[in-house]
Short mmCIF file of C-alpha atoms in Angstrom, two decimals:
data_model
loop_
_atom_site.label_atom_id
_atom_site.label_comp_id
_atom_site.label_asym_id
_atom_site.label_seq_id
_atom_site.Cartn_x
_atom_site.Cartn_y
_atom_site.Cartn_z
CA UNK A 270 35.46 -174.61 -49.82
CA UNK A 271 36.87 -178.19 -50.91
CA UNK A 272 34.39 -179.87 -53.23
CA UNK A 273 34.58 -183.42 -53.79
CA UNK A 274 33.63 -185.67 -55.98
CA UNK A 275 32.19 -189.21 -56.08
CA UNK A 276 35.44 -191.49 -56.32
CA UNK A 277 35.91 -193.60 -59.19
CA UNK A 278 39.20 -195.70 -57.89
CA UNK A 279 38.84 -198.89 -56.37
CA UNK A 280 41.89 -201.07 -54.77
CA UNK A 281 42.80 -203.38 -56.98
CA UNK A 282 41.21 -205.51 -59.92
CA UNK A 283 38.00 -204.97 -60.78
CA UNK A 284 35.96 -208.59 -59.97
CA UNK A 285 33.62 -210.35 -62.25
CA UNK A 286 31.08 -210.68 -59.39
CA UNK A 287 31.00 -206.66 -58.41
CA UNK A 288 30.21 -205.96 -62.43
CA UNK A 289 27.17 -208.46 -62.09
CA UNK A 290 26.12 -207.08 -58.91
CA UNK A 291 26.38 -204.14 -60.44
CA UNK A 292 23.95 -205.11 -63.81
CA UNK A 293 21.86 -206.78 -61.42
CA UNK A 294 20.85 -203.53 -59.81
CA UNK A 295 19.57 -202.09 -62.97
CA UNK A 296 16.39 -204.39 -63.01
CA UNK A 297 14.72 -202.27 -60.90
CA UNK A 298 14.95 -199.10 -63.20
CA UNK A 299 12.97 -200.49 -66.12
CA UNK A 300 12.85 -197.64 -68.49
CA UNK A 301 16.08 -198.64 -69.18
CA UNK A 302 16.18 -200.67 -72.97
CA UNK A 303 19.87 -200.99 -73.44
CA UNK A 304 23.02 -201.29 -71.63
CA UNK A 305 26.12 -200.88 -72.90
CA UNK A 306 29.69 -202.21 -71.25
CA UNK A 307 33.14 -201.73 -71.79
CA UNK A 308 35.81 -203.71 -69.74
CA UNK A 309 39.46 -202.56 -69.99
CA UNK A 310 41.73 -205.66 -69.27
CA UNK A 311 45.51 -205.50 -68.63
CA UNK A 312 47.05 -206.95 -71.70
CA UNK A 313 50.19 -209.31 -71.16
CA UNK A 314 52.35 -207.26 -74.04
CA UNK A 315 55.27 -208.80 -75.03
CA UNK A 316 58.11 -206.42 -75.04
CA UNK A 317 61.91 -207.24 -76.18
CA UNK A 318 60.76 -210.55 -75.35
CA UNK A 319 59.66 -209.31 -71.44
CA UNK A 320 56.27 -210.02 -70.91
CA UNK A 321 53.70 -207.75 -68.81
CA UNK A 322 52.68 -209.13 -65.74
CA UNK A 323 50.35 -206.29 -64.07
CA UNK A 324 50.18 -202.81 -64.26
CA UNK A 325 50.69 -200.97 -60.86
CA UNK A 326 48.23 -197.59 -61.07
CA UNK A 327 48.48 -194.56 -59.40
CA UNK A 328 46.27 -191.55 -60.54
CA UNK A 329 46.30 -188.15 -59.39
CA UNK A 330 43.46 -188.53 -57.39
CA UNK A 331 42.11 -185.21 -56.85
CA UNK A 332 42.02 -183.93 -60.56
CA UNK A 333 41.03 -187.14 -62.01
CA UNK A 334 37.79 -187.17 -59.82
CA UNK A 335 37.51 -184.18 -60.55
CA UNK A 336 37.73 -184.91 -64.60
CA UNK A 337 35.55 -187.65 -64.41
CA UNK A 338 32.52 -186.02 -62.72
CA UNK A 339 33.41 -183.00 -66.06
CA UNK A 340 33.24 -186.77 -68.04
CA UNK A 341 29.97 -187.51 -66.79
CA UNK A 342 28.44 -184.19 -66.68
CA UNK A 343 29.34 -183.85 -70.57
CA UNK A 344 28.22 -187.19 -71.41
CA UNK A 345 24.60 -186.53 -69.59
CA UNK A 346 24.47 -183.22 -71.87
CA UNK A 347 25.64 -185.07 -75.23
CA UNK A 348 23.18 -188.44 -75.14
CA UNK A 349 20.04 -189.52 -72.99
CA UNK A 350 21.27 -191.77 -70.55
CA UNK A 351 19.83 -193.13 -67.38
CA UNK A 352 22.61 -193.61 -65.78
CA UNK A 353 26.26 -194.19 -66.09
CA UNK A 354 29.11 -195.76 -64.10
CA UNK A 355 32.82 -195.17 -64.29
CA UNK A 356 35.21 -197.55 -61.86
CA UNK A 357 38.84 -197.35 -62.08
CA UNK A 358 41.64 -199.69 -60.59
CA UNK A 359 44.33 -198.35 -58.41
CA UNK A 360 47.85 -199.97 -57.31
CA UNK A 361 48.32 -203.87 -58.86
CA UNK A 362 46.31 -205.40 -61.56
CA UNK A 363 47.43 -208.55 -62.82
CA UNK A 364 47.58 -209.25 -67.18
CA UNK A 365 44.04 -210.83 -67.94
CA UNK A 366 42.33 -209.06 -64.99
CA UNK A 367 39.97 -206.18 -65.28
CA UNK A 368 41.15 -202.58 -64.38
CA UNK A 369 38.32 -200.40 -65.95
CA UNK A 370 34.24 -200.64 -66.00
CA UNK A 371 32.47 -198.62 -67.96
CA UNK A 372 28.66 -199.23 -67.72
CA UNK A 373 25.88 -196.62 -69.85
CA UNK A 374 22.25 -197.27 -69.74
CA UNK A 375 19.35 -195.72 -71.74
CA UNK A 376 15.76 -196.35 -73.32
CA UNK A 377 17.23 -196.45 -76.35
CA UNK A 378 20.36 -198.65 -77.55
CA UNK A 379 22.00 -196.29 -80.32
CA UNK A 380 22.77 -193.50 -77.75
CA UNK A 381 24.57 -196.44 -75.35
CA UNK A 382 27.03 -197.19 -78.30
CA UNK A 383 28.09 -193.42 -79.46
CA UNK A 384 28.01 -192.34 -75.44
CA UNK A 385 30.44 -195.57 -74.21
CA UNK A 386 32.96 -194.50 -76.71
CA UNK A 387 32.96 -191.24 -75.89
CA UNK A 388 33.32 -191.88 -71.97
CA UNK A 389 36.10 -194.10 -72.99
CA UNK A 390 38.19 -192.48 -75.37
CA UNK A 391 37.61 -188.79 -73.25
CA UNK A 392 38.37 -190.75 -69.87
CA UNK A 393 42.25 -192.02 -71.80
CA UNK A 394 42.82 -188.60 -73.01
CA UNK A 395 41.78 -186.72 -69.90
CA UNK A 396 42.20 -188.37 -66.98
CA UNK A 397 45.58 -188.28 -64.97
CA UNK A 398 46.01 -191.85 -64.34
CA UNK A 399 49.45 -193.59 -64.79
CA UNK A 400 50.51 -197.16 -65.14
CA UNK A 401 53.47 -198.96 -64.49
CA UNK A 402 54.03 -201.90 -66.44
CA UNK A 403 55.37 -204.65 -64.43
CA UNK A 404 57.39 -207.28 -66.36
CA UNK A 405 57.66 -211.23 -65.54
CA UNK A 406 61.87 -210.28 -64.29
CA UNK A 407 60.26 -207.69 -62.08
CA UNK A 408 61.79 -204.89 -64.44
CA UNK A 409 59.30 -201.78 -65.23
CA UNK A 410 58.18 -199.39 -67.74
CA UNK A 411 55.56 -196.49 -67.99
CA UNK A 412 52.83 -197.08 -70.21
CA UNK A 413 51.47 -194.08 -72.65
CA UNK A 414 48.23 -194.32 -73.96
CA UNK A 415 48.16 -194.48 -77.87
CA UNK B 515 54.82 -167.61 -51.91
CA UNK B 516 54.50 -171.12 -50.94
CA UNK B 517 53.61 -173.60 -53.15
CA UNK B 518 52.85 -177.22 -53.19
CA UNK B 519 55.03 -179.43 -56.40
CA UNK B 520 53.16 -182.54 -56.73
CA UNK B 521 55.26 -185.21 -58.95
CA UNK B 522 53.62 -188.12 -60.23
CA UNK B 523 54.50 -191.58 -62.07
CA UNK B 524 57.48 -191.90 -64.16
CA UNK B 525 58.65 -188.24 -62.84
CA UNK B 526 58.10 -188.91 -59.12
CA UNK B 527 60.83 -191.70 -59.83
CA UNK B 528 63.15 -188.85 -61.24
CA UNK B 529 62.70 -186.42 -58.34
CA UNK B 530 62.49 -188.80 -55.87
CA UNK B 531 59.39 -187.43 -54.12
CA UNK B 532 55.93 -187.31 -54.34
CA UNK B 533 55.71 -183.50 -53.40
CA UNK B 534 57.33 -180.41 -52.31
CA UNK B 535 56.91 -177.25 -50.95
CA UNK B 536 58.84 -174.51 -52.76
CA UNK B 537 58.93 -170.93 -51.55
CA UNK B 538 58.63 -168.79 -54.63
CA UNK B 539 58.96 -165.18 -55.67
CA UNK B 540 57.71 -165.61 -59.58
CA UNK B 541 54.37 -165.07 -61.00
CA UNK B 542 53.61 -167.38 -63.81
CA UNK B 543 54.12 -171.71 -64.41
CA UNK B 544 56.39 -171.48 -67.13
CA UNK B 545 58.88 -169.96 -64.09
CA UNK B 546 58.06 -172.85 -62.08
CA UNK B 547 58.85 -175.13 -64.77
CA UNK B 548 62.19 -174.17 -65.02
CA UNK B 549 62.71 -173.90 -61.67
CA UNK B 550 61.63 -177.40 -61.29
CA UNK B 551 63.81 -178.26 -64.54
CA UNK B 552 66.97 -176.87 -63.18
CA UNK B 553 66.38 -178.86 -59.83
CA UNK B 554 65.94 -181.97 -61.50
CA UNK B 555 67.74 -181.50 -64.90
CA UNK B 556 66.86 -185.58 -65.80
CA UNK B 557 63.06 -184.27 -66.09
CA UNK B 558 64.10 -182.07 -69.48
CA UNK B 559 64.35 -184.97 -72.04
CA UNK B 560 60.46 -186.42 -70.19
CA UNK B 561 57.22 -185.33 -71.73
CA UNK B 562 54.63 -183.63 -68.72
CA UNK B 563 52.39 -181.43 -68.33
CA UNK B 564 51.45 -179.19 -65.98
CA UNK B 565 48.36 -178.69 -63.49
CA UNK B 566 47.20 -175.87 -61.03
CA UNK B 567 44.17 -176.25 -58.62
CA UNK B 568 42.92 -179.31 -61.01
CA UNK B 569 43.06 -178.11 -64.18
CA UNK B 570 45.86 -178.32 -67.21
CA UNK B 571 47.66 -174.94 -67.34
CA UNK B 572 50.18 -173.30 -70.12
CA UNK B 573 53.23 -171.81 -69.05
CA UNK B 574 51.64 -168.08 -69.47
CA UNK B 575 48.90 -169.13 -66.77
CA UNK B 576 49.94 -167.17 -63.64
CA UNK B 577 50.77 -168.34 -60.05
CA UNK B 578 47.65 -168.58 -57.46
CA UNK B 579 49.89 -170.10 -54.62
CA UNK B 580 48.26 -173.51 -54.25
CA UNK B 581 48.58 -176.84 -55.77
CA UNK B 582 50.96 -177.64 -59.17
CA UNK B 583 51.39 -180.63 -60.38
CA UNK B 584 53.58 -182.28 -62.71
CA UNK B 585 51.97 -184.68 -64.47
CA UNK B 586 53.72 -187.60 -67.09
CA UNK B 587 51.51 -188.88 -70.37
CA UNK B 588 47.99 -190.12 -69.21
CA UNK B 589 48.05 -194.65 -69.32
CA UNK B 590 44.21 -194.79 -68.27
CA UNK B 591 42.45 -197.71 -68.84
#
């Protein structure tokens, strides 16, 4: 049987008002004493004097899904969190928009910090996601994470 | 044995498809990949790595007859 797994792509940028609607919902749980956030923006990088316009995603869908539910699972098992909340952009995402939300939540604030880098830095190594970097002549190059 | 060659980012450009179906005889991924590498010989100087069923796989890990993918450098985030 074909599991699946809670999807963590969404078309396009990531908007300002769904990562307040999505704080907003918190007040409700209020054992919670500490977020913690992290946006990933698309940087306008500057290379041989092309700059980045967007970054076009694609992802391996299946196996990415799959590696961020492993993601969470680990992350529940390392801190004491709440809850936590991955989104990831798919297809075109302009320079200065936002193409990954990362949002932890816990009683406590110095379990938010260590488990938001951890989410982060496992998600970049882990998950098959790719990115094409789109430049202002409408040229392209694959970005690698460093 | 059929199997299913999924290609993805930079190397999906190379190939020139997104996936494949490949009828094979051999037993293990590090067959496939040079199977794959002698079909598209551009994809030998590219860093990938390789993916069966969902999960990274050497080239020792053996055939199951489903999904492989070919996967370029991760750009997350």
């Amino acid at each position: 049987m074909k599991t699946t797994y809670k999807n963590v792509f969404r078309d396009g940028p990531i908007s300002s008002s769904f990562i307040a609607q999505s704080i907003a919902k918190h007040q409700s749980k209020t054992r919670i004493g500490a977020h913690n956030i992290f946006l990933g923006q698309v940087r306008a990088d500057m290379i041989d004097g092309n700059e980045v316009v967007a970054i076009d995603y694609s992802a391996y869908e299946e196996m990415a899904n799959k590696k961020f539910h492993e993601i969470r699972e680990t992350t529940f098992k390392k801190f004491n969190l709440t809850c936590m909340h991955i989104y990831h952009s798919l297809g075109m995402v302009k320079s200065g928009e936002i193409c990954l939300f990362v949002f932890v939540s816990s009683p406590r604030r110095k379990e938010v910090f260590k488990a938001l880098e951890y989410v982060v830095e496992t998600m970049k190594a882990e998950a098959p996601v790719f990115g094409k970097e789109i430049f202002e002549d409408q040229s392209h190059q694959w970005k690698i994470n460093s | 044995m059929l199997v299913e060659i999924k290609y993805f980012g930079m190397l999906a450009e190379i190939t020139g498809c997104s996936s494949e179906q490949l009828n094979v005889s051999i037993k293990k991924i590090g067959e496939i990949k040079e199977l794959v590498l002698d079909k598209y010989p551009d994809l030998r100087n590219k860093d990938f790595r390789m993916a069966q069923n969902h999960e990274l796989v050497s080239d020792a890990t053996m055939i199951t007859g489903q999904e492989i993918a070919i996967l370029p450098p991760f750009a997350g985030g």
